[in-house]
XYZ file of C-alpha atoms in Angstrom:
291
model
C -21.113 -14.440 -2.785
C -18.158 -15.867 -4.905
C -15.474 -17.897 -3.302
C -12.307 -16.236 -3.822
C -9.930 -18.236 -5.477
C -6.285 -17.009 -6.316
C -4.181 -17.786 -9.205
C -0.708 -17.322 -9.512
C 1.155 -17.357 -13.171
C 4.863 -17.820 -12.582
C 7.209 -16.400 -15.444
C 10.912 -16.807 -16.069
C 12.567 -18.676 -13.068
C 9.390 -19.410 -11.522
C 7.966 -22.789 -12.587
C 6.482 -24.035 -9.093
C 4.975 -22.744 -6.069
C 6.621 -23.861 -2.799
C 4.396 -24.024 0.062
C 1.385 -25.150 -1.801
C -0.281 -27.853 0.315
C -2.815 -30.738 -0.763
C -1.685 -30.206 -4.457
C -3.196 -31.962 -7.201
C -2.612 -31.471 -10.933
C -5.385 -30.885 -13.362
C -5.170 -30.702 -16.977
C -7.988 -28.596 -18.138
C -9.380 -29.094 -21.718
C -9.962 -25.222 -23.327
C -11.675 -24.595 -26.471
C -8.738 -22.167 -26.937
C -6.271 -24.993 -27.313
C -3.519 -26.101 -25.027
C -2.416 -24.154 -21.796
C 1.032 -23.804 -21.253
C 0.828 -26.527 -18.592
C -1.392 -28.485 -16.205
C -2.686 -26.284 -13.128
C -1.278 -27.193 -9.939
C -4.274 -26.563 -7.565
C -3.774 -26.756 -3.637
C -4.283 -24.255 -0.697
C -2.087 -21.833 1.458
C -3.484 -21.436 4.713
C -7.292 -21.365 4.071
C -7.233 -20.008 0.465
C -7.392 -22.132 -2.506
C -4.479 -21.301 -4.844
C -4.302 -22.260 -8.444
C -0.575 -22.067 -10.028
C 0.472 -22.107 -13.668
C 3.840 -22.007 -15.218
C 3.562 -19.470 -17.942
C 6.187 -20.897 -20.181
C 5.547 -24.658 -18.913
C 7.918 -26.254 -16.782
C 11.459 -26.431 -18.506
C 10.522 -23.126 -20.204
C 9.557 -24.830 -23.362
C 7.280 -21.893 -24.686
C 8.648 -18.313 -25.932
C 6.868 -15.402 -24.987
C 5.062 -14.976 -28.507
C 4.349 -19.017 -28.266
C 2.470 -18.969 -25.058
C -1.318 -19.423 -25.578
C -2.811 -16.850 -23.286
C -6.360 -17.309 -24.313
C -5.810 -21.051 -23.226
C -4.341 -20.215 -19.910
C -6.901 -17.470 -18.718
C -9.864 -19.781 -19.962
C -8.377 -22.632 -17.944
C -7.878 -20.417 -14.810
C -11.617 -19.118 -15.185
C -12.620 -22.956 -15.564
C -10.872 -23.707 -12.200
C -12.865 -20.718 -10.512
C -9.750 -18.275 -10.253
C -11.109 -14.846 -9.245
C -7.805 -12.934 -8.848
C -4.585 -13.502 -10.489
C -1.150 -12.565 -9.603
C 1.273 -12.442 -12.158
C 5.139 -13.085 -11.550
C 7.086 -11.484 -14.227
C 10.782 -11.019 -15.009
C 11.597 -7.489 -16.432
C 13.943 -4.949 -17.415
C 14.155 -1.531 -15.813
C 14.548 2.115 -17.199
C 15.156 3.723 -13.930
C 18.171 3.614 -11.773
C 16.058 3.353 -8.634
C 14.235 0.199 -9.780
C 17.428 -2.036 -9.548
C 17.640 -5.789 -10.278
C 16.264 -7.756 -7.500
C 13.573 -5.026 -6.606
C 9.687 -5.946 -6.963
C 7.780 -3.409 -8.792
C 4.039 -3.500 -8.463
C 3.085 -1.985 -11.714
C -0.340 -0.332 -12.503
C -0.364 0.492 -16.266
C 0.663 -0.988 -19.301
C 1.710 -0.292 -22.783
C 1.285 -2.699 -25.785
C 4.026 -3.067 -28.441
C 3.136 -6.846 -29.247
C 2.447 -7.481 -32.816
C 1.968 -11.514 -33.209
C -0.697 -12.582 -30.353
C -4.296 -13.172 -30.363
C -5.355 -10.151 -27.828
C -8.993 -11.082 -27.368
C -11.452 -13.695 -26.775
C -14.074 -11.992 -28.808
C -14.344 -11.289 -32.401
C -16.428 -11.370 -35.631
C -19.780 -12.943 -34.622
C -19.681 -11.587 -30.992
C -18.002 -8.393 -30.739
C -17.206 -6.871 -27.226
C -15.322 -4.028 -25.955
C -14.213 -4.210 -21.898
C -13.018 -0.980 -19.985
C -9.158 -1.319 -19.564
C -8.027 2.436 -18.253
C -6.920 0.837 -15.063
C -5.809 -2.601 -15.683
C -4.687 -3.543 -12.354
C -7.137 -4.375 -9.598
C -6.401 -1.579 -7.008
C -7.494 -3.742 -3.842
C -5.422 -6.603 -5.245
C -2.530 -4.561 -5.214
C -2.954 -3.309 -1.962
C -3.141 -6.825 -0.775
C 0.483 -7.500 -2.470
C 2.082 -4.285 -0.844
C 0.420 -5.234 2.572
C 2.014 -8.587 2.162
C 5.273 -7.259 1.307
C 5.436 -4.768 4.101
C 4.399 -7.723 6.739
C 7.156 -9.743 5.213
C 9.751 -7.373 5.171
C 10.190 -7.300 1.311
C 10.777 -4.111 -0.395
C 8.510 -3.281 -3.318
C 8.154 -0.127 -5.547
C 4.272 0.822 -5.793
C 3.130 1.969 -9.287
C 4.707 2.197 -12.689
C 4.239 1.467 -16.156
C 5.151 -1.763 -18.036
C 5.738 -2.011 -21.537
C 5.588 -5.183 -23.191
C 7.561 -5.942 -26.516
C 6.972 -8.903 -28.822
C 10.455 -10.495 -28.189
C 11.912 -12.944 -28.234
C 14.939 -10.667 -28.735
C 16.003 -8.117 -26.468
C 15.676 -4.555 -27.048
C 17.784 -2.686 -29.594
C 19.518 0.227 -27.747
C 17.538 2.474 -29.812
C 14.159 0.875 -28.640
C 15.544 0.808 -24.986
C 16.520 4.703 -25.043
C 12.973 5.529 -26.686
C 11.253 3.657 -24.034
C 13.009 5.351 -21.365
C 12.683 8.602 -23.020
C 8.746 7.911 -22.842
C 8.927 7.434 -19.029
C 8.029 3.893 -19.075
C 9.623 2.120 -15.922
C 10.195 -1.470 -16.857
C 9.848 -3.809 -19.704
C 9.001 -7.536 -20.121
C 7.685 -9.791 -23.003
C 4.680 -11.429 -21.329
C 2.135 -9.529 -19.340
C 0.047 -8.554 -22.592
C -2.197 -9.675 -23.888
C -2.496 -11.784 -20.414
C -3.870 -8.757 -18.613
C -6.351 -7.881 -21.374
C -7.758 -11.387 -21.615
C -7.942 -11.595 -17.908
C -9.963 -8.589 -17.914
C -12.474 -9.711 -20.383
C -12.557 -13.029 -18.234
C -13.542 -10.611 -15.204
C -10.745 -11.910 -13.401
C -9.075 -9.368 -11.316
C -5.323 -9.159 -12.219
C -2.169 -7.746 -10.774
C 1.676 -7.640 -11.144
C 4.742 -8.534 -9.481
C 7.069 -7.417 -12.111
C 10.660 -8.728 -10.752
C 13.430 -6.530 -12.193
C 16.501 -8.586 -13.434
C 18.476 -6.344 -15.630
C 18.499 -2.412 -16.786
C 17.743 -3.309 -20.198
C 20.776 -1.872 -22.773
C 19.842 2.070 -22.215
C 22.372 1.940 -19.159
C 26.008 3.001 -19.959
C 27.326 0.981 -16.986
C 25.754 -2.390 -17.593
C 26.382 -4.820 -20.170
C 23.738 -5.628 -22.900
C 20.940 -8.119 -21.594
C 21.681 -11.716 -21.812
C 19.696 -14.693 -20.680
C 22.264 -15.981 -18.199
C 22.226 -12.639 -15.904
C 18.387 -12.486 -16.212
C 17.837 -16.302 -15.113
C 20.486 -15.660 -12.043
C 18.425 -12.871 -10.807
C 14.996 -14.308 -11.504
C 16.286 -17.568 -9.872
C 17.401 -15.674 -6.703
C 13.936 -13.904 -6.769
C 12.172 -16.811 -6.837
C 12.161 -17.543 -2.995
C 11.159 -14.312 -2.027
C 8.401 -14.199 -4.552
C 6.903 -17.695 -3.281
C 7.338 -15.978 0.321
C 5.149 -12.898 -0.914
C 2.517 -14.882 -2.636
C 2.234 -17.236 0.310
C 1.616 -13.919 2.402
C -1.007 -12.943 0.127
C -2.700 -15.978 -0.001
C -2.735 -16.498 3.775
C -4.103 -13.033 4.354
C -6.752 -13.279 1.418
C -10.372 -12.616 1.960
C -12.635 -15.958 1.724
C -15.131 -14.315 -0.443
C -14.605 -12.377 -3.790
C -13.997 -8.612 -3.347
C -15.759 -6.119 -5.588
C -12.827 -4.349 -7.536
C -12.840 -0.623 -8.073
C -11.462 -0.940 -11.396
C -14.456 -3.139 -12.523
C -12.950 -6.318 -13.335
C -15.429 -8.407 -11.337
C -18.278 -7.333 -13.851
C -16.291 -6.088 -16.911
C -18.542 -7.667 -19.374
C -21.539 -5.720 -18.161
C -22.566 -3.789 -21.232
C -19.565 -4.732 -23.365
C -21.147 -7.232 -25.780
C -22.168 -5.337 -29.162
C -23.358 -8.012 -31.463
C -27.168 -8.401 -31.265
C -28.106 -11.867 -29.619
C -29.807 -12.912 -33.234
C -26.305 -12.299 -35.101
C -23.974 -14.000 -32.789
C -21.662 -16.774 -34.155
C -23.051 -20.151 -32.118
C -19.583 -21.445 -32.473
C -18.030 -18.556 -30.869
C -20.431 -18.284 -28.342
C -19.922 -21.841 -27.103
C -16.199 -21.375 -26.811
C -17.099 -18.539 -24.552
C -19.119 -20.539 -21.878
C -16.528 -20.093 -19.096
C -15.231 -16.483 -20.111
C -18.685 -14.953 -20.622
C -21.245 -17.332 -19.693
C -22.630 -14.964 -17.028
C -23.615 -12.337 -19.599
C -24.470 -14.524 -22.524
C -26.819 -16.945 -20.713
C -24.191 -20.197 -20.276
């Protein structure tokens, strides 16, 4: 059996993880480039937890400038089996108000300038992504929220825009008309890459604003977003700590298949695989490539 190791990726306003004990920092070298920051590795209860600030401490990296492949590869090299993503987002629904946590279960990709896969020419792979969020992991987050008295909304669709600008009014209205629930700039390709790396993924989308569709609210601005994100940070740390304390010692099989997402996914015949690309895939796909 594989030991369960919980990864936590902190978004805007979440640059550390209070409650992490016996902490050490590890700068993991990735063949995909530089991760956003050093990994902070420690424990909460009996669970090993690996924390990464998505934008880097000090918020140095824009959504488009994050090296998502290096981040997920570094998590994989650290032994992470499950990732909880903490992400600020805007809302398209009155009932999903600022301060609320939304446990989204679907994604729409509207990004245009990012590397979205570890695979490519020389080693082609197609992983299932119909259900991008791990159902058992999401249930654990929901149970932890109930135990801690933190209100969450279960389910919803997160549309990921490129940014770094916030939405135009026309864009915001079109996303609302499409029945999307929340909008952010960072969960894709992060969730796709986690699936390729066979890491189970779930998002706690922390609502900071109503985007710009709402007639009774001003346009989105950084000051208001950060104010709500910082107010959310303590509750997010409380929620993650409870998830970690109640986490199983051994990795659970994921009903969405994330734990074996690469089974049958690689199309390129062994004799035609690019050795350089295969070498870079040692952590992500070593299980199926023989690394």
